[in-house]
Coordinates of C-alpha atoms in Angstrom, one line a residue:
M1 CA 18.1 23.1 -10.8
S2 CA 21.0 25.6 -10.2
E3 CA 22.2 27.7 -13.0
L4 CA 25.3 26.5 -14.9
K5 CA 28.1 29.1 -14.8
S6 CA 30.6 27.4 -17.0
D7 CA 31.0 28.3 -20.6
N8 CA 32.5 24.9 -21.3
H9 CA 29.9 22.9 -23.2
Q10 CA 31.4 19.6 -22.1
C11 CA 31.1 20.8 -18.5
Q12 CA 27.4 21.7 -19.1
V13 CA 26.7 18.2 -20.4
L14 CA 28.4 16.5 -17.5
T15 CA 26.7 18.8 -14.9
L16 CA 23.2 18.4 -16.4
Y17 CA 23.8 14.6 -16.4
G18 CA 24.6 14.9 -12.6
L19 CA 21.5 17.0 -11.9
K20 CA 19.4 14.5 -13.8
N21 CA 20.8 11.5 -12.0
Q22 CA 21.4 12.7 -8.4
E23 CA 20.0 9.6 -6.8
Y24 CA 22.1 7.2 -8.9
L25 CA 25.2 9.3 -8.3
Q26 CA 24.7 9.4 -4.6
K27 CA 24.4 5.6 -4.5
L28 CA 27.4 5.3 -6.7
N29 CA 29.4 7.6 -4.5
D30 CA 28.6 5.6 -1.4
E31 CA 29.8 2.5 -3.1
L32 CA 33.0 4.1 -4.3
K33 CA 33.8 5.2 -0.8
R34 CA 33.3 1.6 0.3
I35 CA 35.4 0.1 -2.4
L36 CA 38.2 2.6 -2.5
D37 CA 38.3 3.2 1.2
E38 CA 41.5 5.2 2.0
S39 CA 42.2 5.8 -1.7
Y40 CA 38.9 7.6 -2.3
D41 CA 40.0 11.1 -1.4
G42 CA 43.2 10.8 -3.4
V43 CA 41.3 9.7 -6.6
Y44 CA 38.6 12.3 -6.1
D45 CA 41.2 15.1 -5.7
F46 CA 43.2 13.8 -8.8
F47 CA 40.2 14.3 -11.1
Y48 CA 39.1 17.5 -9.3
E49 CA 42.5 19.2 -9.9
L50 CA 42.5 18.1 -13.5
L51 CA 39.2 19.9 -14.2
E52 CA 40.7 23.3 -13.4
T53 CA 44.1 22.6 -15.0
D54 CA 44.6 25.3 -17.6
V55 CA 45.5 23.3 -20.7
P56 CA 43.4 23.5 -23.9
Y57 CA 43.4 19.7 -24.6
K58 CA 43.5 17.0 -21.9
I59 CA 43.9 13.5 -23.3
L60 CA 42.4 10.7 -21.2
R61 CA 44.1 7.3 -21.7
S62 CA 41.5 4.8 -22.7
R63 CA 40.1 2.7 -21.4
R64 CA 40.2 2.7 -17.7
C65 CA 41.2 6.3 -17.1
Q66 CA 38.5 7.5 -19.4
V67 CA 35.9 5.3 -17.6
L68 CA 37.0 6.5 -14.2
F69 CA 36.7 10.1 -15.5
N70 CA 33.1 9.4 -16.5
I71 CA 32.4 8.0 -13.1
F72 CA 34.0 10.7 -10.9
V73 CA 33.6 14.0 -12.7
P74 CA 29.7 14.1 -12.6
I75 CA 29.9 13.5 -8.9
I76 CA 32.4 16.3 -8.5
L77 CA 30.5 18.7 -10.7
L78 CA 27.2 17.9 -8.9
E79 CA 28.8 19.1 -5.7
Y80 CA 30.7 22.0 -7.1
N81 CA 28.9 23.1 -10.2
D82 CA 28.4 26.7 -8.8
S83 CA 32.1 27.3 -8.2
I84 CA 34.2 25.0 -10.4
K85 CA 35.5 26.2 -13.7
M86 CA 36.3 23.4 -16.0
K87 CA 39.0 24.5 -18.4
G88 CA 39.9 23.0 -21.7
M89 CA 38.5 20.0 -23.6
F90 CA 38.8 16.4 -22.4
I91 CA 39.3 13.9 -25.2
S92 CA 40.4 10.2 -25.4
D93 CA 43.4 9.0 -27.4
H94 CA 40.8 7.6 -29.8
A95 CA 40.3 11.2 -30.9
L96 CA 43.9 12.2 -31.3
T97 CA 43.7 12.1 -35.1
K98 CA 40.9 14.6 -35.0
Y99 CA 42.7 17.1 -32.7
K100 CA 46.4 16.4 -33.2
E101 CA 47.2 19.6 -35.2
K102 CA 45.5 21.8 -32.6
I103 CA 47.2 20.0 -29.7
L104 CA 50.6 20.5 -31.2
K105 CA 49.9 24.1 -32.0
E106 CA 48.5 24.9 -28.5
S107 CA 49.3 22.4 -25.7
G108 CA 48.2 19.1 -24.4
L109 CA 48.2 17.1 -21.1
I110 CA 48.0 13.3 -21.3
I111 CA 46.3 11.7 -18.3
D112 CA 46.6 8.2 -16.9
D113 CA 45.5 6.5 -13.7
I114 CA 48.3 4.0 -13.1
V115 CA 51.6 3.6 -15.0
I116 CA 52.7 0.0 -14.7
H117 CA 55.4 -0.4 -17.4
G118 CA 55.0 2.7 -19.5
R119 CA 54.6 0.8 -22.7
G120 CA 51.1 2.0 -23.6
L121 CA 51.8 5.5 -22.4
Q122 CA 55.0 5.7 -24.5
E123 CA 53.0 4.5 -27.6
L124 CA 50.3 7.1 -26.9
Y125 CA 52.8 10.0 -26.4
E126 CA 54.8 9.1 -29.5
S127 CA 51.6 9.1 -31.6
L128 CA 51.6 12.8 -30.8
D129 CA 55.2 13.7 -30.5
R130 CA 57.4 11.0 -32.0
N131 CA 60.8 12.7 -31.3
Y132 CA 59.9 14.2 -27.9
S133 CA 60.6 17.6 -29.3
C134 CA 57.4 19.4 -28.3
K135 CA 57.6 21.2 -25.0
R136 CA 53.9 21.9 -24.8
I137 CA 52.9 18.2 -24.1
S138 CA 53.1 16.8 -20.6
I139 CA 51.8 13.8 -18.7
Q140 CA 50.0 13.6 -15.4
V141 CA 49.4 10.2 -13.7
Y142 CA 48.0 9.2 -10.3
H143 CA 50.2 6.3 -9.4
Q144 CA 53.4 5.1 -11.1
S145 CA 55.1 1.8 -10.4
R146 CA 58.6 2.0 -9.1
N147 CA 59.5 -0.9 -11.4
A148 CA 58.3 0.9 -14.5
T149 CA 61.0 0.7 -17.2
I150 CA 60.4 4.1 -18.9
K151 CA 62.7 5.6 -21.4
K152 CA 64.3 8.8 -20.1
E153 CA 62.7 11.1 -22.7
L154 CA 59.3 10.0 -21.5
K155 CA 60.2 10.1 -17.8
T156 CA 61.0 13.8 -18.0
K157 CA 57.4 14.4 -19.2
I158 CA 55.6 12.6 -16.4
T159 CA 54.4 14.1 -13.1
S160 CA 52.9 11.5 -10.8
K161 CA 51.1 11.9 -7.5
M162 CA 52.9 8.9 -6.1
N163 CA 55.5 6.3 -7.0
V164 CA 54.4 2.9 -5.5
F165 CA 55.5 -0.7 -5.3
D166 CA 53.8 -3.5 -7.2
S167 CA 51.6 -4.6 -4.3
E168 CA 50.2 -1.0 -4.0
W169 CA 49.3 -0.4 -7.6
K170 CA 47.9 -4.0 -8.0
A171 CA 45.6 -3.3 -5.0
L172 CA 44.5 0.0 -6.4
S173 CA 44.0 -1.5 -9.8
C174 CA 41.6 -4.0 -8.4
Q175 CA 39.7 -1.3 -6.6
F176 CA 39.4 0.7 -9.8
V177 CA 38.0 -2.4 -11.6
N178 CA 35.5 -3.0 -8.8
S179 CA 34.5 0.7 -9.0
I180 CA 33.7 0.3 -12.7
Y181 CA 31.7 -2.9 -12.0
V182 CA 29.6 -1.5 -9.2
G183 CA 28.4 1.5 -11.4
A184 CA 27.5 -0.8 -14.3
S185 CA 29.9 1.2 -16.3
P186 CA 31.0 -0.6 -19.5
Y187 CA 34.7 -1.1 -19.8
I188 CA 34.5 -0.1 -23.5
S189 CA 35.5 3.4 -24.4
F190 CA 34.6 4.2 -28.0
V191 CA 31.3 2.4 -28.7
E192 CA 28.0 4.0 -27.8
S193 CA 26.1 3.1 -24.7
F194 CA 22.7 4.0 -23.2
Y195 CA 21.6 3.9 -19.6
E196 CA 18.3 3.5 -17.6
N197 CA 17.8 4.1 -13.9
G198 CA 15.6 1.7 -12.1
G199 CA 14.9 -0.5 -15.1
N200 CA 13.5 -4.1 -14.9
I201 CA 16.3 -6.5 -15.8
G202 CA 13.9 -9.5 -15.5
Q203 CA 11.8 -8.4 -18.4
I204 CA 15.0 -8.2 -20.6
K205 CA 16.4 -11.6 -19.4
N206 CA 13.1 -13.4 -20.2
R207 CA 12.5 -12.2 -23.7
E208 CA 11.7 -15.0 -26.1
D209 CA 12.8 -13.2 -29.2
F210 CA 16.4 -13.1 -28.1
L211 CA 19.0 -15.6 -27.1
V212 CA 20.1 -14.4 -23.6
I213 CA 23.6 -15.4 -22.4
E214 CA 24.9 -14.5 -19.0
N215 CA 28.4 -13.0 -19.3
S216 CA 29.2 -12.1 -15.6
N217 CA 32.5 -13.1 -14.1
D218 CA 32.9 -13.8 -10.4
Y219 CA 34.3 -10.3 -9.6
Q220 CA 31.3 -8.6 -11.2
K221 CA 28.9 -10.8 -9.3
Y222 CA 30.7 -10.0 -6.0
Q223 CA 30.3 -6.3 -6.6
G224 CA 26.6 -6.7 -7.6
E225 CA 26.9 -6.4 -11.3
S226 CA 25.4 -8.8 -13.8
S227 CA 26.3 -8.8 -17.4
F228 CA 24.3 -10.3 -20.3
V229 CA 24.6 -10.6 -24.1
L230 CA 21.4 -10.7 -26.2
F231 CA 21.4 -12.1 -29.8
E232 CA 18.4 -11.9 -32.1
H233 CA 16.9 -15.2 -33.1
V234 CA 16.1 -13.8 -36.5
E235 CA 18.7 -12.7 -39.1
P236 CA 19.8 -9.0 -38.7
P237 CA 19.1 -6.5 -41.5
P238 CA 21.0 -6.9 -44.8
I239 CA 23.7 -4.3 -44.1
F240 CA 24.7 -6.0 -40.9
R241 CA 24.5 -9.5 -42.4
Q242 CA 27.0 -8.5 -45.1
L243 CA 29.4 -6.3 -43.1
S244 CA 29.4 -7.8 -39.6
Y245 CA 30.2 -11.2 -38.0
D246 CA 27.4 -10.7 -35.6
C247 CA 25.3 -8.2 -33.8
C248 CA 24.3 -8.3 -30.1
L249 CA 23.1 -6.1 -27.3
R250 CA 25.3 -6.1 -24.2
I251 CA 23.7 -5.3 -20.9
Y252 CA 25.2 -4.4 -17.6
H253 CA 23.0 -4.3 -14.5
G254 CA 24.2 -2.7 -11.3
E255 CA 22.1 -4.1 -8.4
K256 CA 23.5 -1.7 -5.8
T257 CA 23.1 1.4 -8.0
E258 CA 19.9 0.2 -9.8
R259 CA 21.4 1.2 -13.1
I260 CA 21.1 -0.7 -16.4
T261 CA 23.6 0.1 -19.2
Y262 CA 22.9 -1.0 -22.8
I263 CA 25.4 -1.3 -25.6
P264 CA 24.3 -2.1 -29.2
Y265 CA 27.3 -4.0 -30.4
V266 CA 28.2 -4.6 -34.1
I267 CA 31.3 -6.8 -34.7
L268 CA 32.5 -5.6 -38.1
K269 CA 34.4 -7.8 -40.5
N270 CA 37.9 -7.0 -41.7
M271 CA 37.9 -5.0 -44.8
R272 CA 40.4 -3.6 -47.3
V273 CA 41.1 0.2 -47.1
D274 CA 39.6 0.7 -50.6
C275 CA 36.4 -1.1 -49.5
L276 CA 36.3 1.0 -46.4
K277 CA 36.4 4.2 -48.4
K278 CA 33.6 3.1 -50.7
L279 CA 31.6 2.0 -47.7
L280 CA 32.1 5.4 -46.0
N281 CA 31.0 7.2 -49.2
L282 CA 27.9 5.0 -49.5
L283 CA 27.0 5.6 -45.9
C284 CA 27.3 9.3 -46.3
E285 CA 25.1 9.3 -49.3
K286 CA 22.3 7.7 -47.3
L287 CA 22.6 9.7 -44.1
P288 CA 20.5 12.9 -44.0
Q289 CA 22.8 15.8 -44.9
E290 CA 21.3 18.4 -42.6
K291 CA 21.7 16.1 -39.5
T292 CA 25.2 14.7 -40.2
V293 CA 27.4 17.6 -41.4
F294 CA 30.3 16.8 -39.0
I295 CA 29.9 13.0 -39.2
R296 CA 30.1 13.1 -43.0
K297 CA 33.1 15.5 -42.8
D298 CA 35.1 13.1 -40.6
L299 CA 34.0 10.0 -42.5
N300 CA 35.1 11.5 -45.8
A301 CA 38.3 13.2 -44.6
K302 CA 41.6 12.2 -46.3
L303 CA 43.6 10.9 -43.4
S304 CA 46.8 9.1 -42.6
E305 CA 47.0 5.4 -41.4
T306 CA 46.1 6.5 -37.9
G307 CA 43.3 8.5 -39.4
L308 CA 41.9 5.4 -41.0
A309 CA 41.7 3.8 -37.6
Y310 CA 39.8 6.8 -36.3
Q311 CA 37.4 6.5 -39.3
M312 CA 36.9 2.8 -38.5
K313 CA 36.0 3.7 -34.9
L314 CA 33.6 6.4 -36.1
L315 CA 32.1 3.9 -38.5
N316 CA 31.7 1.4 -35.7
V317 CA 29.9 3.9 -33.5
V318 CA 27.6 4.9 -36.3
F319 CA 26.7 1.3 -36.9
N320 CA 26.2 0.7 -33.2
H321 CA 23.8 3.7 -33.1
I322 CA 21.9 2.4 -36.2
Y323 CA 21.6 -1.0 -34.7
G324 CA 20.4 0.5 -31.4
L325 CA 17.7 2.4 -33.3
Y326 CA 16.7 -0.7 -35.1
L327 CA 16.4 -2.8 -31.9
K328 CA 14.3 -0.1 -30.2
H329 CA 12.0 0.1 -33.2
Q330 CA 11.8 -3.6 -33.9
Y331 CA 11.4 -4.9 -30.4
A332 CA 10.6 -2.0 -28.2
L333 CA 13.5 -3.3 -26.3
M334 CA 14.8 0.0 -25.0
T335 CA 12.2 2.1 -23.2
D336 CA 11.4 5.8 -23.5
N337 CA 13.4 6.3 -20.3
L338 CA 16.6 5.3 -22.1
N339 CA 19.3 8.0 -22.1
L340 CA 22.3 8.2 -24.5
D341 CA 25.7 8.5 -22.7
K342 CA 26.9 11.6 -24.4
T343 CA 30.0 11.9 -22.3
T344 CA 31.9 9.1 -24.0
L345 CA 30.8 10.4 -27.4
Y346 CA 32.0 13.9 -26.5
I347 CA 35.4 12.5 -25.4
C348 CA 35.9 10.2 -28.4
Y349 CA 34.5 12.2 -31.2
G350 CA 33.9 15.8 -30.1
E351 CA 30.8 17.8 -29.4
E352 CA 29.5 18.1 -33.0
I353 CA 29.5 14.4 -33.8
A354 CA 28.1 13.5 -30.4
E355 CA 25.2 15.9 -30.8
E356 CA 24.5 14.7 -34.4
L357 CA 24.3 11.0 -33.2
Y358 CA 22.0 12.1 -30.4
H359 CA 19.5 13.6 -32.9
L360 CA 19.4 10.8 -35.4
T361 CA 16.2 8.8 -35.5
Y362 CA 15.1 5.5 -36.9
S363 CA 13.5 7.1 -39.9
D364 CA 16.8 8.8 -40.7
V365 CA 18.6 5.4 -40.9
Q366 CA 15.8 3.1 -42.1
E367 CA 17.1 3.1 -45.7
I368 CA 20.6 2.1 -44.6
L369 CA 19.3 -1.1 -43.0
D370 CA 18.2 -2.5 -46.3
L371 CA 21.4 -1.7 -48.1
T372 CA 23.6 -4.3 -49.7
V373 CA 27.2 -3.4 -50.4
P374 CA 28.0 -3.7 -54.2
F375 CA 31.8 -4.1 -53.7
M376 CA 33.9 -6.8 -52.4
I377 CA 34.4 -7.2 -48.6
D378 CA 37.3 -9.6 -48.0
P379 CA 36.8 -11.3 -44.6
D380 CA 39.5 -13.9 -45.3
K381 CA 42.3 -11.4 -45.6
L382 CA 44.4 -11.8 -42.4
E383 CA 47.3 -10.1 -40.8
D384 CA 50.6 -11.6 -42.0
D385 CA 51.2 -13.9 -39.0
E386 CA 52.4 -17.4 -39.0
L387 CA 50.3 -18.5 -36.1
S388 CA 47.1 -17.0 -37.6
D389 CA 47.9 -18.9 -40.7
E390 CA 48.4 -22.1 -38.9
L391 CA 45.3 -21.6 -36.9
T392 CA 43.1 -21.3 -40.0
K393 CA 44.4 -24.7 -41.2
I394 CA 43.4 -26.5 -38.1
D395 CA 40.7 -29.0 -38.8
L396 CA 38.9 -29.3 -35.5
N397 CA 35.8 -30.9 -37.0
K398 CA 37.1 -34.3 -37.8
G399 CA 34.2 -36.6 -38.9
D400 CA 30.7 -35.8 -37.9
L401 CA 30.0 -32.9 -35.7
T402 CA 28.2 -34.8 -33.0
D403 CA 28.7 -32.6 -30.0
V404 CA 28.6 -28.9 -30.9
D405 CA 29.0 -27.7 -27.3
E406 CA 32.2 -29.8 -26.9
Y407 CA 33.4 -28.5 -30.3
F408 CA 33.1 -24.9 -29.3
S409 CA 34.5 -25.6 -25.8
N410 CA 37.7 -27.1 -27.4
L411 CA 37.9 -24.1 -29.8
Q412 CA 37.7 -21.7 -26.8
K413 CA 40.7 -23.4 -25.1
K414 CA 42.7 -23.3 -28.3
M415 CA 42.0 -19.6 -28.8
Q416 CA 43.2 -18.9 -25.2
M417 CA 46.4 -20.8 -26.0
Y418 CA 46.8 -18.7 -29.1
F419 CA 46.7 -15.5 -27.0
F420 CA 49.3 -16.9 -24.7
L421 CA 51.6 -18.0 -27.4
N422 CA 50.9 -14.9 -29.5
G423 CA 52.9 -12.6 -27.3
Q424 CA 50.1 -11.0 -25.3
I425 CA 52.1 -11.6 -22.2
D426 CA 55.6 -10.9 -23.5
E427 CA 56.7 -7.8 -21.6
R428 CA 60.4 -8.1 -22.5
R429 CA 59.6 -7.9 -26.2
A430 CA 57.5 -4.8 -25.5
Q431 CA 60.2 -3.2 -23.4
N432 CA 62.6 -3.6 -26.2
G433 CA 60.3 -1.6 -28.4
E434 CA 59.4 -4.5 -30.7
L435 CA 56.0 -4.8 -32.2
R436 CA 53.4 -6.6 -30.1
K437 CA 50.7 -8.7 -31.5
K438 CA 47.3 -7.1 -31.3
G439 CA 45.4 -10.4 -30.9
L440 CA 43.8 -12.8 -33.3
T441 CA 41.7 -11.4 -36.2
L442 CA 38.1 -12.5 -35.9
A443 CA 38.2 -13.7 -39.5
A444 CA 40.7 -16.3 -38.6
F445 CA 38.2 -18.4 -36.7
Y446 CA 34.9 -17.3 -38.1
Q447 CA 35.6 -18.3 -41.6
K448 CA 35.6 -22.1 -40.9
I449 CA 32.9 -22.6 -38.4
A450 CA 30.5 -19.6 -38.2
H451 CA 27.9 -21.5 -40.3
N452 CA 27.8 -24.5 -37.9
K453 CA 25.8 -22.9 -35.1
K454 CA 24.4 -19.4 -35.1
H455 CA 25.8 -17.0 -32.5
V456 CA 27.5 -19.7 -30.6
L457 CA 31.0 -18.6 -31.5
T458 CA 30.4 -15.0 -30.8
A459 CA 28.9 -15.9 -27.4
T460 CA 31.9 -18.1 -26.6
Q461 CA 34.3 -15.2 -27.6
L462 CA 32.4 -12.7 -25.4
N463 CA 32.0 -15.1 -22.5
S464 CA 35.6 -16.1 -22.5
W465 CA 37.6 -13.0 -23.3
D466 CA 35.4 -10.0 -22.7
S467 CA 34.4 -10.1 -19.1
G468 CA 35.4 -6.6 -18.3
I469 CA 39.1 -6.8 -19.2
A470 CA 39.0 -6.7 -23.0
S471 CA 37.7 -4.4 -25.7
C472 CA 37.2 -4.1 -29.4
N473 CA 40.3 -2.6 -30.9
I474 CA 40.9 -1.2 -34.4
Y475 CA 44.2 -1.9 -36.1
V476 CA 45.5 -1.1 -39.6
A477 CA 47.5 -4.1 -40.6
P478 CA 50.7 -3.7 -42.7
S479 CA 48.9 -5.3 -45.6
D480 CA 46.6 -2.3 -45.7
V481 CA 43.8 -4.2 -44.2
I482 CA 41.7 -2.6 -41.5
A483 CA 40.9 -5.2 -38.9
C484 CA 38.6 -5.4 -35.8
Y485 CA 40.4 -7.3 -33.2
V486 CA 39.4 -8.6 -29.8
A487 CA 42.4 -8.3 -27.5
A488 CA 42.8 -10.3 -24.4
G489 CA 44.0 -8.5 -21.3
E490 CA 45.4 -11.1 -18.9
Q491 CA 47.4 -8.4 -17.1
S492 CA 47.6 -10.2 -13.8
F493 CA 49.5 -13.1 -15.4
R494 CA 52.2 -11.0 -17.2
Y495 CA 54.9 -11.0 -14.6
V496 CA 55.1 -14.6 -13.7
L497 CA 54.4 -15.8 -17.2
E498 CA 57.2 -13.7 -18.6
K499 CA 59.6 -14.9 -15.8
H500 CA 58.7 -18.6 -16.4
K501 CA 57.4 -18.6 -20.0
G502 CA 60.0 -21.1 -21.2
F503 CA 58.6 -23.8 -18.9
L504 CA 55.0 -22.9 -19.5
H505 CA 55.4 -22.7 -23.3
K506 CA 56.7 -26.2 -23.3
M507 CA 54.0 -27.4 -21.0
I508 CA 51.2 -25.9 -23.1
Y509 CA 52.8 -27.3 -26.2
E510 CA 53.0 -30.8 -24.8
I511 CA 49.3 -30.7 -23.7
N512 CA 48.0 -29.3 -27.0
R513 CA 50.2 -31.2 -29.4
P514 CA 49.9 -31.4 -32.4
L515 CA 48.0 -28.1 -32.5
W516 CA 51.1 -25.9 -32.9
N517 CA 53.7 -26.4 -35.6
W518 CA 56.6 -25.5 -33.2
N519 CA 60.1 -24.9 -34.5
E520 CA 61.7 -26.8 -31.6
E521 CA 62.3 -30.5 -31.6
S522 CA 59.4 -32.5 -30.3
I523 CA 59.4 -32.6 -26.5
R524 CA 58.8 -36.1 -25.2
Q525 CA 58.7 -35.3 -21.5
K526 CA 55.5 -35.2 -19.5
P527 CA 54.4 -31.8 -18.0
E528 CA 55.1 -33.1 -14.5
D529 CA 58.7 -34.0 -15.5
L530 CA 59.2 -30.6 -17.1
Y531 CA 58.1 -28.9 -13.9
R532 CA 60.4 -31.0 -11.7
E533 CA 63.3 -30.4 -14.1
Y534 CA 62.6 -26.7 -14.0
L535 CA 62.7 -26.7 -10.2
E536 CA 66.0 -28.6 -10.2
N537 CA 67.7 -26.3 -12.7
H538 CA 66.6 -23.1 -10.9
K539 CA 68.7 -22.3 -7.9
K540 CA 66.9 -19.2 -6.8
D541 CA 64.5 -20.1 -4.0
E542 CA 62.5 -16.9 -4.6
D543 CA 61.9 -17.9 -8.2
I544 CA 60.6 -21.4 -7.2
D545 CA 58.4 -19.9 -4.5
L546 CA 57.0 -17.4 -7.0
L547 CA 56.1 -20.1 -9.5
K548 CA 54.6 -22.3 -6.8
K549 CA 52.5 -19.3 -5.5
F550 CA 51.4 -18.5 -9.0
M551 CA 50.3 -22.0 -9.8
E552 CA 48.5 -22.3 -6.4
E553 CA 46.6 -19.0 -6.7
N554 CA 45.6 -19.5 -10.3
R555 CA 44.5 -23.1 -10.4
N556 CA 41.0 -22.3 -11.8
K557 CA 42.4 -20.1 -14.6
L558 CA 45.1 -22.7 -15.5
E559 CA 42.4 -25.4 -15.6
E560 CA 40.3 -23.2 -17.8
W561 CA 43.3 -22.9 -20.1
G562 CA 43.6 -26.6 -20.2
I563 CA 46.7 -26.8 -18.0
P564 CA 46.4 -29.7 -15.5
E565 CA 47.2 -29.5 -11.9
I566 CA 50.9 -30.4 -11.5
L567 CA 51.7 -29.2 -8.0
K568 CA 51.7 -32.0 -5.4

């Protein structure tokens, strides 16, 4: 093992990781060259140059840019650890609250892989410098879409390696996703993960004490990645029963790289801010003081609204770690060869918290597992949103529940319709700077039916919406409720759905009536008639061709959404 020459502790962690996993990184690098092809050198150089950029704080846009950083940088450092000097600290935007004052006082560089519209980048930048008055904050991106509608104040801050057309960034975006799949790298950037090289996935899949559900999409399978979600058959410990909707273990297996990644996953309920503060205090009382100095400091800090979101993320990762320690103790599920992914923890929470989590043991948290929370947690409090309100009133279970699978299948389709109608795809609204919906609160659909069949709804949600393109997000609602959301990321549909959303809205409404209490007058035409009327009223051939192409290429997805085939 060659001597580390960098004084940067983050660099040391990454380099030691590389030296420890040389065989895996070599396999991963070979696959990256295959997938990225001509783009490989450019992406490699982009991250290489960022390592030596002389800026105190470098902010990686989560999720994909952060995940790509975790993939490429160990490969780079393994090759150049004797010569490269990694300057500054890399953090994610999840940690902005923690380091914001230092960034504004010194300087910061925001890093992103592809800028498509600039909406998320603008939101990220303004969370640091709302008035664009700080000269010490800049942005470096790899590719930028020529069609990005970026406000001029933001545009002056951005340096991009290349401005590209839609077809180019879409192709690169697919390559990036495939790169993440092939390395069994979780597309989740602030929860804790573990990894094991050369593990036996068969032993995990065949365990009788867990419900094992395959969660792989076609693209993952094509790249040699399989994804599973494991739920305990027994009830989880009291603290999780009271505070979470469910707990599961998510597993990613990379066949080509022989890597297994594990994520203990606790889906926390919504809670009021006053309840959150009491919970944080209670948790700090039970954690060993000598081992959790920095965790306790961050959990107890008096922070702004964005700071509350950071505390919720930190609470989430602490609970994930506690659940992981519980699983390992209870089932010997995770072997002694299991390694904690420190890199993500360093980026999201800083060195001190990452090291403290790394050194916590089962005996340190055993008392927490039996805790009951003596104050009110309100899972029924929802974001003030008419569609959420309407959704909670829907009585899907009319009469006897004779076919549970059909029941949940219908629910799944209705949730997908909700995401469509809830503005997830509305780019125009986003470009105008209006507030976008964050997705549907978990409470909105758990409260009515979670008791019907254990784990099924959680499994449906994970299978349907979290196949590599979604993540758990934390949001502080206007009503002072902290909510854990699951956001759908149907990015590939955004352009066409925005362009033709009037027609598709009506079609979806017609098919799902009377689900939605729509403000318009009832539409009596059939979907086929609506489609033909749309074609007759649109004179632009390119619009018609675009819609036809979209419908043709996405038949499977449209069928999954309950939209029938209407092209003849």
